[in-house]
Coordinates of C-alpha atoms in Angstrom, one line a residue:
M132 CA 95.5 88.4 -66.5
M133 CA 93.1 87.8 -69.4
A134 CA 90.3 85.3 -69.8
A135 CA 91.2 82.1 -71.6
L136 CA 89.2 81.3 -74.7
S137 CA 88.0 78.0 -73.2
E138 CA 86.6 79.6 -70.0
E139 CA 82.8 79.7 -69.7
V140 CA 81.4 82.8 -68.1
L141 CA 78.5 82.0 -65.7
L142 CA 77.6 85.5 -64.5
V143 CA 78.6 89.1 -65.4
V144 CA 77.8 92.0 -63.1
K145 CA 78.5 95.5 -64.2
R146 CA 79.2 98.6 -62.1
V147 CA 81.1 96.8 -59.4
R148 CA 83.7 98.9 -57.6
Q149 CA 87.0 97.5 -56.2
R150 CA 89.1 100.0 -54.3
K151 CA 86.9 102.9 -55.4
Q152 CA 87.4 102.0 -59.1
D153 CA 84.4 101.0 -61.3
G154 CA 84.6 97.8 -63.2
T155 CA 82.9 94.5 -64.1
L156 CA 82.7 91.3 -62.1
Y157 CA 83.0 87.9 -63.8
L158 CA 82.1 84.6 -62.3
M159 CA 83.5 81.7 -64.4
T160 CA 83.7 78.0 -64.0
E161 CA 86.9 77.9 -62.0
R162 CA 87.6 81.4 -60.8
I163 CA 86.1 84.9 -60.1
A164 CA 87.7 87.9 -61.7
W165 CA 87.2 91.7 -61.8
G166 CA 88.4 94.1 -64.5
P167 CA 88.4 97.9 -64.6
E168 CA 86.3 99.7 -67.2
G169 CA 88.1 100.4 -70.5
K170 CA 90.7 97.6 -70.0
D171 CA 90.8 94.1 -71.4
R172 CA 92.7 92.6 -68.5
F173 CA 91.7 91.4 -65.0
T174 CA 93.4 93.1 -62.1
V175 CA 91.7 90.8 -59.6
S176 CA 91.5 87.0 -60.1
H177 CA 90.9 84.3 -57.5
L178 CA 90.4 80.6 -58.0
Y179 CA 87.5 79.1 -56.2
A180 CA 89.8 76.6 -54.6
D181 CA 91.7 79.5 -53.0
I182 CA 88.6 81.1 -51.4
R183 CA 87.9 80.0 -47.8
C184 CA 84.5 81.8 -47.4
Q185 CA 82.4 84.7 -48.5
K186 CA 80.9 87.5 -46.4
I187 CA 78.1 90.0 -47.2
S188 CA 77.3 93.3 -45.7
P189 CA 74.4 93.4 -43.2
D190 CA 71.0 94.6 -44.3
G191 CA 70.4 98.3 -44.0
K192 CA 74.0 99.2 -44.6
A193 CA 74.6 102.0 -47.1
K194 CA 77.1 100.0 -49.1
I195 CA 76.1 96.7 -50.5
Q196 CA 79.3 94.6 -50.5
L197 CA 80.6 91.1 -51.0
Q198 CA 83.9 90.1 -49.4
L199 CA 86.0 87.1 -50.3
V200 CA 88.3 85.7 -47.6
L201 CA 91.2 83.6 -49.0
H202 CA 93.0 80.7 -47.3
T203 CA 96.1 82.9 -46.9
G204 CA 94.1 85.4 -44.7
E205 CA 93.9 88.1 -47.4
S206 CA 90.5 89.4 -48.4
T207 CA 89.0 91.2 -51.4
T208 CA 85.9 93.4 -51.2
F209 CA 83.5 94.2 -54.0
H210 CA 81.1 97.2 -53.8
F211 CA 77.9 96.8 -56.0
A212 CA 77.3 100.4 -57.1
N213 CA 74.2 100.1 -59.3
E214 CA 71.5 101.8 -57.2
S215 CA 68.5 100.1 -58.8
T216 CA 69.8 96.5 -58.9
A217 CA 72.7 96.4 -56.4
L218 CA 71.0 94.1 -53.9
K219 CA 69.8 91.8 -56.6
D220 CA 73.2 91.6 -58.2
R221 CA 75.0 90.9 -54.9
D222 CA 72.6 88.1 -54.0
A223 CA 73.0 86.6 -57.5
A224 CA 76.7 86.5 -57.1
K225 CA 76.5 85.2 -53.5
D226 CA 74.1 82.4 -54.5
L227 CA 76.3 81.3 -57.4
L228 CA 79.4 81.3 -55.2
Q229 CA 77.5 79.3 -52.5
Q230 CA 77.0 76.6 -55.1
L231 CA 80.5 76.6 -56.6
L232 CA 82.7 77.0 -53.5
P233 CA 81.9 73.5 -51.9
K234 CA 82.8 71.7 -55.1
F235 CA 86.2 73.3 -55.2
K236 CA 86.8 72.9 -51.5
K237 CA 87.3 69.1 -51.8
K238 CA 89.5 69.6 -54.8
A239 CA 91.6 72.1 -52.8
N240 CA 92.1 69.7 -50.0
K241 CA 93.2 67.0 -52.4
E242 CA 95.7 69.3 -54.0
L243 CA 97.0 70.5 -50.7
E244 CA 97.6 66.9 -49.6
E245 CA 99.4 66.1 -52.8
K246 CA 101.6 69.2 -52.5
N247 CA 102.5 68.3 -48.9
R248 CA 103.3 64.8 -49.9
M249 CA 105.6 65.9 -52.7
L250 CA 107.4 68.4 -50.5
Q251 CA 107.9 65.8 -47.7
E252 CA 109.2 63.1 -50.1
D253 CA 111.6 65.3 -52.1
P254 CA 114.0 67.5 -50.1
V255 CA 115.4 69.1 -53.2
L256 CA 111.9 70.2 -54.2
F257 CA 111.3 71.5 -50.7
Q258 CA 114.5 73.6 -50.9
L259 CA 113.5 74.8 -54.3
Y260 CA 110.1 75.8 -53.0
K261 CA 111.7 77.8 -50.1
D262 CA 114.2 79.5 -52.5
L263 CA 111.6 80.6 -55.1
V264 CA 108.1 80.7 -53.5
V265 CA 108.9 81.6 -49.9
S266 CA 111.3 84.3 -51.0
Q267 CA 108.6 85.6 -53.4
V268 CA 110.6 85.2 -56.6
I269 CA 107.7 83.4 -58.3
S270 CA 104.2 82.7 -57.2
A271 CA 103.0 79.3 -55.9
E272 CA 100.7 78.8 -58.9
E273 CA 103.7 79.2 -61.3
F274 CA 105.7 76.8 -59.1
W275 CA 103.1 74.0 -59.1
A276 CA 101.9 74.6 -62.7
S277 CA 103.9 71.8 -64.2
R278 CA 104.3 69.5 -61.2
L279 CA 100.8 68.7 -59.9
K280 CA 99.1 65.9 -61.5
L281 CA 95.6 67.4 -61.6
N282 CA 94.3 64.7 -63.8
S283 CA 94.9 62.1 -61.1
V284 CA 93.3 64.4 -58.5
D285 CA 90.2 64.8 -60.8
H286 CA 90.1 61.1 -61.3
A287 CA 90.1 60.5 -57.6
L288 CA 87.4 63.0 -57.0
S289 CA 85.2 61.5 -59.7
N290 CA 85.6 58.0 -58.3
N291 CA 82.2 56.6 -57.3
N292 CA 83.6 54.5 -54.5
K293 CA 85.0 57.5 -52.6
Q294 CA 84.4 57.7 -48.9
E295 CA 81.8 60.3 -47.8
V296 CA 82.4 62.5 -44.8
G297 CA 80.2 61.7 -41.8
I298 CA 77.8 64.0 -40.1
S299 CA 78.5 65.3 -36.6
A300 CA 75.7 64.7 -34.1
A301 CA 76.2 68.2 -32.8
F302 CA 76.0 70.1 -36.0
L303 CA 72.8 71.9 -35.0
A304 CA 74.3 72.8 -31.6
D305 CA 77.2 74.4 -33.4
I306 CA 74.9 76.9 -35.0
R307 CA 75.2 79.5 -32.3
P308 CA 72.9 82.6 -32.8
Q309 CA 74.2 86.1 -32.3
T310 CA 72.2 89.1 -31.3
D311 CA 72.0 91.8 -34.0
G312 CA 71.4 94.7 -31.5
C313 CA 67.7 95.0 -32.4
N314 CA 66.2 92.3 -30.2
G315 CA 66.8 89.8 -33.0
L316 CA 69.0 86.7 -33.6
K317 CA 71.4 86.2 -36.4
Y318 CA 72.4 82.7 -37.6
N319 CA 75.6 82.2 -39.7
L320 CA 75.0 79.2 -42.0
T321 CA 77.8 77.7 -44.0
S322 CA 77.5 75.4 -47.0
D323 CA 78.6 72.4 -44.8
I324 CA 75.9 73.0 -42.2
I325 CA 73.2 73.3 -44.9
E326 CA 74.4 70.1 -46.5
S327 CA 74.3 68.3 -43.1
I328 CA 70.8 69.6 -42.5
F329 CA 69.7 68.3 -45.9
R330 CA 71.4 64.9 -45.5
T331 CA 69.9 64.4 -42.0
Y332 CA 66.4 65.7 -42.7
P333 CA 65.3 64.9 -46.2
A334 CA 61.9 66.5 -45.5
V335 CA 63.6 69.9 -45.1
K336 CA 65.5 69.4 -48.4
Q337 CA 62.1 68.6 -50.1
K338 CA 60.6 71.8 -48.6
Y339 CA 63.6 73.8 -49.8
A340 CA 63.1 72.5 -53.3
E341 CA 59.4 73.3 -53.3
N342 CA 59.6 76.8 -51.9
V343 CA 63.0 78.3 -52.9
P344 CA 63.3 80.5 -54.9
H345 CA 59.8 80.9 -56.4
N346 CA 57.8 81.2 -53.2
L347 CA 60.5 82.2 -50.7
T348 CA 64.0 83.6 -50.8
E349 CA 66.8 81.6 -49.2
K350 CA 67.0 84.0 -46.3
E351 CA 63.3 83.8 -45.6
F352 CA 63.3 80.0 -45.8
W353 CA 66.0 79.6 -43.2
T354 CA 64.4 82.3 -41.0
R355 CA 61.2 80.4 -41.0
F356 CA 63.1 77.2 -40.3
F357 CA 64.8 78.5 -37.1
Q358 CA 61.5 80.1 -36.0
S359 CA 59.4 77.0 -36.7
H360 CA 58.1 74.3 -34.3
Y361 CA 60.2 71.8 -36.3
F362 CA 63.4 73.3 -35.1
H363 CA 62.1 73.9 -31.5
R364 CA 60.4 70.6 -31.1
D365 CA 60.5 70.7 -27.3
R366 CA 57.4 73.0 -27.6
I367 CA 54.0 71.3 -27.1
N368 CA 51.9 73.6 -29.3
T369 CA 52.2 73.4 -33.1
G370 CA 51.4 76.3 -35.3
Q371 CA 49.0 75.7 -38.2
Q372 CA 50.8 78.2 -40.5
D373 CA 54.1 76.5 -40.2
I374 CA 55.3 75.1 -43.5
F375 CA 57.4 72.6 -41.5
S376 CA 54.4 71.0 -39.7
E377 CA 54.2 68.3 -42.4
C378 CA 57.9 67.6 -41.8
A379 CA 57.2 66.9 -38.2
K380 CA 54.4 64.6 -39.1
Q381 CA 56.6 62.7 -41.5
D382 CA 59.3 62.4 -38.9
E383 CA 56.7 61.1 -36.4
K384 CA 55.7 58.4 -38.9
G385 CA 59.3 57.5 -39.6
L386 CA 60.1 57.2 -35.9
K387 CA 57.1 54.9 -35.4
S388 CA 58.2 52.7 -38.3
M389 CA 61.7 52.5 -36.8
V390 CA 60.2 51.3 -33.5
V391 CA 58.1 48.7 -35.2
Q392 CA 61.0 47.5 -37.4
G393 CA 63.2 47.2 -34.4
V394 CA 67.0 46.6 -34.4
K395 CA 68.4 44.1 -36.8
N396 CA 71.1 43.0 -34.3
P397 CA 69.7 39.9 -32.5
M398 CA 72.3 40.3 -29.8
V399 CA 70.6 43.5 -28.6
D400 CA 67.2 43.5 -26.8
L401 CA 66.0 47.0 -26.4
M402 CA 62.7 45.9 -24.9
S403 CA 64.4 44.7 -21.8
L404 CA 65.7 48.2 -21.0
E405 CA 63.7 49.9 -18.3
D406 CA 64.4 52.2 -15.3
K407 CA 64.8 50.4 -12.0
T408 CA 65.3 51.9 -8.6
L409 CA 67.3 50.2 -5.9
D410 CA 64.4 50.6 -3.5
E411 CA 62.4 47.8 -1.9
G412 CA 63.4 44.5 -3.4
Y413 CA 66.6 45.9 -4.8
G414 CA 65.1 46.3 -8.2
S415 CA 63.5 42.9 -8.4
L416 CA 60.0 44.3 -7.8
T417 CA 58.3 46.3 -10.6
A418 CA 56.0 49.1 -9.8
P419 CA 52.7 49.4 -11.6
A420 CA 52.7 51.7 -14.6
N421 CA 51.2 55.2 -14.1
S422 CA 49.0 56.1 -17.0
S423 CA 48.6 59.8 -16.1
K424 CA 51.5 62.1 -17.2
T425 CA 52.0 65.7 -16.2
V426 CA 52.8 68.5 -18.6
K427 CA 56.5 68.4 -17.5
E428 CA 56.7 64.7 -18.3
N429 CA 55.2 65.2 -21.7
S430 CA 57.7 68.0 -22.4
N431 CA 60.6 65.7 -21.3
S432 CA 59.3 62.8 -23.4
A433 CA 59.1 65.2 -26.4
I434 CA 62.7 66.2 -25.9
I435 CA 63.8 62.6 -25.5
K436 CA 61.9 61.6 -28.6
R437 CA 63.6 64.5 -30.5
F438 CA 67.0 63.4 -29.4
N439 CA 66.3 59.8 -30.4
H440 CA 65.0 60.8 -33.8
H441 CA 68.0 63.1 -34.4
S442 CA 70.4 60.4 -33.6
A443 CA 68.6 57.9 -35.8
M444 CA 68.6 60.3 -38.7
V445 CA 72.3 61.1 -38.3
L446 CA 73.1 57.3 -38.3
A447 CA 70.8 56.7 -41.3
A448 CA 72.5 59.5 -43.3
G449 CA 75.9 58.1 -42.8
L450 CA 75.1 54.3 -43.1
R451 CA 72.9 54.1 -46.1
K452 CA 75.6 52.6 -48.3
V453 CA 76.9 50.4 -45.5
E454 CA 73.4 48.9 -44.9
A455 CA 73.0 48.2 -48.6
S456 CA 76.3 46.3 -48.7
S457 CA 75.5 44.4 -45.4
D458 CA 72.1 43.4 -46.8
Q459 CA 73.8 41.8 -49.8
A460 CA 76.3 40.1 -47.5
S461 CA 73.5 38.7 -45.3
E462 CA 71.7 37.2 -48.3
T463 CA 74.9 35.4 -49.5
S464 CA 75.6 34.2 -46.0
S465 CA 72.0 32.9 -45.7
T466 CA 72.4 30.7 -48.8
D467 CA 75.8 29.5 -47.7
G468 CA 74.6 28.9 -44.1
N469 CA 71.6 26.8 -45.0
S470 CA 73.6 24.6 -47.3
R471 CA 75.9 23.2 -44.5
D472 CA 75.0 20.7 -41.8
S473 CA 77.3 22.3 -39.2
D474 CA 75.2 25.5 -39.0
F475 CA 72.6 23.9 -36.7
F476 CA 69.9 25.9 -38.5
Q477 CA 71.0 29.1 -36.8
P478 CA 69.7 32.4 -38.2
P479 CA 72.4 33.8 -40.6
I480 CA 72.3 37.3 -39.1
K481 CA 72.8 36.1 -35.6
K482 CA 75.7 33.9 -36.8
V483 CA 77.4 36.8 -38.4
K484 CA 77.0 38.9 -35.3
L485 CA 78.5 36.1 -33.2
Q486 CA 81.5 35.8 -35.5
E487 CA 82.0 39.6 -35.4
A488 CA 82.0 39.4 -31.5
I489 CA 84.5 36.5 -31.1
E490 CA 86.7 36.8 -34.2
Y491 CA 89.5 39.3 -34.7
E492 CA 91.3 39.9 -38.0
D493 CA 94.6 40.7 -36.4
L494 CA 94.6 37.3 -34.6
Q495 CA 93.9 35.3 -37.7
N496 CA 96.5 33.4 -39.6
E497 CA 97.8 34.9 -42.8
S498 CA 95.9 33.5 -45.7
G499 CA 98.6 34.1 -48.3
P500 CA 102.1 35.5 -48.8
K501 CA 102.5 39.2 -48.7
T502 CA 103.0 40.8 -52.1
I503 CA 105.0 43.9 -52.9
A504 CA 103.6 46.5 -55.2
L505 CA 105.6 47.0 -58.4
N506 CA 106.5 50.7 -58.8
L507 CA 107.8 51.4 -62.3
K508 CA 109.2 54.8 -63.1
K509 CA 109.6 53.9 -66.8
S510 CA 107.0 51.3 -67.8
D511 CA 108.2 51.1 -71.4
R512 CA 111.3 49.3 -70.2
Y513 CA 109.2 46.7 -68.4
S514 CA 106.9 46.2 -71.3
H515 CA 109.6 45.8 -74.0
G516 CA 111.9 43.7 -72.0
P517 CA 115.7 43.3 -72.6
V518 CA 117.0 44.3 -76.0
P519 CA 118.7 41.4 -77.8
L520 CA 122.4 41.7 -78.7
Q521 CA 123.1 42.8 -82.3
S522 CA 126.2 40.7 -82.7
H523 CA 125.7 36.9 -83.1
H524 CA 129.4 36.1 -82.5
Y525 CA 130.1 34.8 -79.0
S526 CA 133.5 33.9 -77.5
T527 CA 133.7 30.6 -75.7
S528 CA 135.6 30.0 -72.5
Q529 CA 138.3 28.0 -74.4
D530 CA 138.9 31.1 -76.7
I531 CA 139.4 33.2 -73.6
I532 CA 141.9 30.7 -72.1
N533 CA 143.9 30.6 -75.4
S534 CA 144.1 34.4 -75.6
V535 CA 145.4 34.7 -72.1
S536 CA 148.0 32.0 -72.6
S537 CA 149.2 33.7 -75.9
I538 CA 149.6 37.0 -74.1
Q539 CA 151.6 35.3 -71.4
E540 CA 154.0 33.8 -74.0
E541 CA 154.5 37.2 -75.7
M542 CA 155.3 38.8 -72.3
N543 CA 157.9 36.2 -71.5
C544 CA 159.6 36.7 -74.9
Y545 CA 159.4 40.6 -74.6
K546 CA 162.7 42.5 -74.8
P547 CA 162.4 46.2 -74.0
C548 CA 164.3 48.8 -76.2
L549 CA 163.9 52.1 -74.3
T550 CA 165.7 54.2 -76.9
R551 CA 163.0 53.5 -79.5
V552 CA 160.0 54.2 -77.3
M553 CA 159.4 57.9 -78.4
S554 CA 161.2 60.7 -80.0
S555 CA 163.0 63.5 -78.1
G556 CA 160.5 66.1 -79.3
A557 CA 157.5 64.0 -78.0
A558 CA 159.2 63.5 -74.7
S559 CA 160.0 67.2 -74.3
S560 CA 156.3 68.2 -75.0
A561 CA 155.1 65.6 -72.5
I562 CA 157.3 67.0 -69.8
T563 CA 156.1 70.5 -70.6
A564 CA 152.5 69.5 -70.4
L565 CA 152.9 67.8 -67.1
S566 CA 154.9 70.6 -65.5
P567 CA 153.2 73.1 -63.1
G568 CA 151.2 75.5 -65.2
G569 CA 151.1 73.1 -68.2
V570 CA 148.1 72.1 -70.2
L571 CA 147.5 68.8 -68.3
M572 CA 148.0 70.4 -64.9
Q573 CA 145.0 72.8 -65.0
A574 CA 142.6 70.2 -63.6
G575 CA 144.7 69.9 -60.5
A576 CA 144.4 73.7 -59.9
Q577 CA 140.6 73.5 -60.3
Q578 CA 140.5 70.6 -57.8
A579 CA 142.5 72.7 -55.4
V580 CA 140.0 75.6 -55.7
S581 CA 137.1 73.3 -55.0
Q582 CA 138.9 72.1 -51.9
L583 CA 139.3 75.6 -50.7
V584 CA 135.5 76.4 -50.9
P585 CA 133.7 75.1 -47.8
T586 CA 130.8 72.6 -48.1
D587 CA 128.1 75.1 -47.0
V588 CA 129.1 77.4 -49.9
Q589 CA 129.0 74.5 -52.3
S590 CA 125.6 73.5 -51.0
E591 CA 124.3 77.1 -51.4
L592 CA 125.7 77.2 -55.0
K593 CA 123.9 74.0 -55.7
H594 CA 120.6 75.5 -54.5
L595 CA 121.2 78.5 -56.7
Y596 CA 121.8 76.3 -59.8
T597 CA 118.6 74.4 -59.0
A598 CA 116.5 77.6 -58.6
A599 CA 118.0 79.2 -61.7
G600 CA 117.3 76.0 -63.7
E601 CA 113.7 76.1 -62.6
L602 CA 113.3 79.7 -63.6
L603 CA 115.0 79.2 -67.0
R604 CA 112.9 76.1 -67.7
H605 CA 109.8 78.2 -67.3
F606 CA 111.3 81.0 -69.4
W607 CA 112.4 78.9 -72.3
S608 CA 109.1 77.0 -72.3
C609 CA 107.4 80.2 -73.5
F610 CA 109.0 80.1 -76.9
P611 CA 107.8 80.3 -79.5
V612 CA 105.6 83.1 -78.1
N613 CA 102.4 82.7 -80.2
T614 CA 99.6 83.4 -77.7
P615 CA 98.7 86.3 -75.4
F616 CA 99.1 84.0 -72.4
L617 CA 102.7 83.2 -73.4
E618 CA 103.4 86.9 -74.0
E619 CA 102.3 87.7 -70.5
K620 CA 104.2 84.7 -69.0
V621 CA 107.5 85.5 -70.8
V622 CA 107.4 89.1 -69.5
K623 CA 106.7 87.8 -66.0
M624 CA 109.5 85.2 -66.1
Q625 CA 112.0 87.8 -67.3
S626 CA 111.1 90.0 -64.3
N627 CA 111.4 86.9 -62.1
L628 CA 114.9 86.3 -63.4
E629 CA 115.8 89.9 -62.6
R630 CA 114.4 89.5 -59.1
F631 CA 116.3 86.3 -58.6
Q632 CA 119.5 87.9 -59.8
S633 CA 119.1 90.8 -57.4
T634 CA 117.9 89.0 -54.3
K635 CA 119.8 85.7 -54.6
L636 CA 122.7 85.8 -57.0
H637 CA 124.2 89.2 -56.3
P638 CA 124.3 88.7 -52.5
F639 CA 126.1 85.3 -53.1
Q640 CA 128.6 87.0 -55.4
E641 CA 129.3 89.6 -52.8
K642 CA 129.9 87.0 -50.2
I643 CA 132.3 85.1 -52.5
Q644 CA 134.2 88.3 -53.3
R645 CA 134.7 89.0 -49.6
E646 CA 135.9 85.6 -48.7
Y647 CA 137.4 84.1 -52.0
L648 CA 138.8 86.9 -54.1
S649 CA 140.4 84.8 -56.9
T650 CA 137.4 82.5 -57.5
N651 CA 134.5 83.0 -60.0
L652 CA 131.9 80.4 -59.0
T653 CA 128.9 82.1 -60.6
G654 CA 130.3 82.7 -64.1
H655 CA 128.3 79.9 -65.7
L656 CA 125.1 81.1 -64.0
E657 CA 125.6 84.6 -65.3
E658 CA 126.1 83.2 -68.8
M659 CA 122.9 81.2 -68.7
I660 CA 120.9 84.2 -67.4
Q661 CA 122.5 86.6 -69.9
A662 CA 121.5 84.2 -72.7
A663 CA 117.9 84.4 -71.5
Y664 CA 118.1 88.2 -71.4
N665 CA 119.5 88.3 -75.0
K666 CA 116.7 86.1 -76.2
F667 CA 114.1 88.2 -74.5
H668 CA 115.5 91.5 -75.9
A669 CA 115.6 90.0 -79.4
W670 CA 112.0 88.9 -79.1
Q671 CA 110.9 92.2 -77.7
T672 CA 112.7 94.0 -80.6
R673 CA 110.9 91.9 -83.2
R674 CA 107.6 92.5 -81.4
M675 CA 108.0 96.3 -81.5
M676 CA 109.0 96.2 -85.2
R677 CA 105.8 94.3 -86.0
K678 CA 103.7 96.8 -84.2
T679 CA 105.3 99.8 -86.0

């Protein structure tokens, strides 16, 4: 596959081996490709949407490699063979992929949902997918090329009002270190985990922007993060050389401001929550507060404070937009609430919380009639409206009654003369045509043949027609062949037709010959495919003549 003229190349890495063959690696806006030396075609090409993850070889290994794992389970490994800059080239490709893959992951999920919806709603399309893609007659990309509405998917992705995915409260616990065999720990970070860390802890994101890549590499930054007091905040002592010490101080200030600000919900009183033991007085007596705390109590309080801060930051990362919208709603409700006499001067926030506690939407009366969405397959008919009649002459009901009465009078006065109906020659030719084997009796023989063929064979023949029509549609869409892409596609579609003929059509023909010897059900299919072969051979002949 060749690169399109409109593709932008983001990174080019030379001396990259793939299956022990030297070549060049290209990272473009939508795909990664590799081509061998001395050739102008890519032998390896993967869309970013098809890549599930990337893996790199561990440090100290003789070969510096980058592996791409696809959603299908297949993998492709690239070996960076330039001795002087191999590690630098591999890290550059890895960093760029780390930025590009998350963008196309959402797009891939959207496309997958759209494909599943189309296959579920259209049984004919699902059968066509099984006949062509599952049986490997054509690839999935060729099948979906003209069916997916990618513009609508891009529009949905670019919508500003899209719903963001929330953050799991246990995303840090999911980062499970593994021993590397040298008394060390190895953390596997994905782009989703890094994004969750940045959204939950903006201070870490700020430190990342300040230090990477001019002061620290990305690997060194995350190594210091997991070694820091900021990650292990159950420790009492804080290191002075820790770059994350300022982050801990900022979080401490933020937690204090949250405590001072309190909870906006007036129905919740956090100050009344305290630990009570069912001892003397059954919890009614309060013990005097003990001012002296042990080291264990200080450690426990540090852990509890860390948990509280982590939960608060997770909620804040997911509810920033919700809080902004609720603030606007509270302002409007306050103006409306103070303008009515029935409010009894209640605080508007408390009134809203009370309404949320006692009112349920599913128990409310329907405010208006239900409407049905208008689904138009051809909107031009709806826009233009009915077409007016060209003739301006209309028959009235009286004209119709008069016509019927005149016909009845003529029928009453009709006297048949059978000897003058037709000539003897015309009568003889009519009898011959209507006799068995005549011209007008061939349709009856065809109908008898269709009755002899079972319904399962008819259904299989219908599927063959649908699959052949899809392949021929792709084939004829390549003409006129005026670009290198169309040249490659027409050759590929011709081979797909040959594969379809050998794997699908020929077995069906053999089955028909074994069971129904006198029937030729695939003659029309053979004619259509042969017409495509004739067109391809004529185009190939003209192409060879131009080259010579």
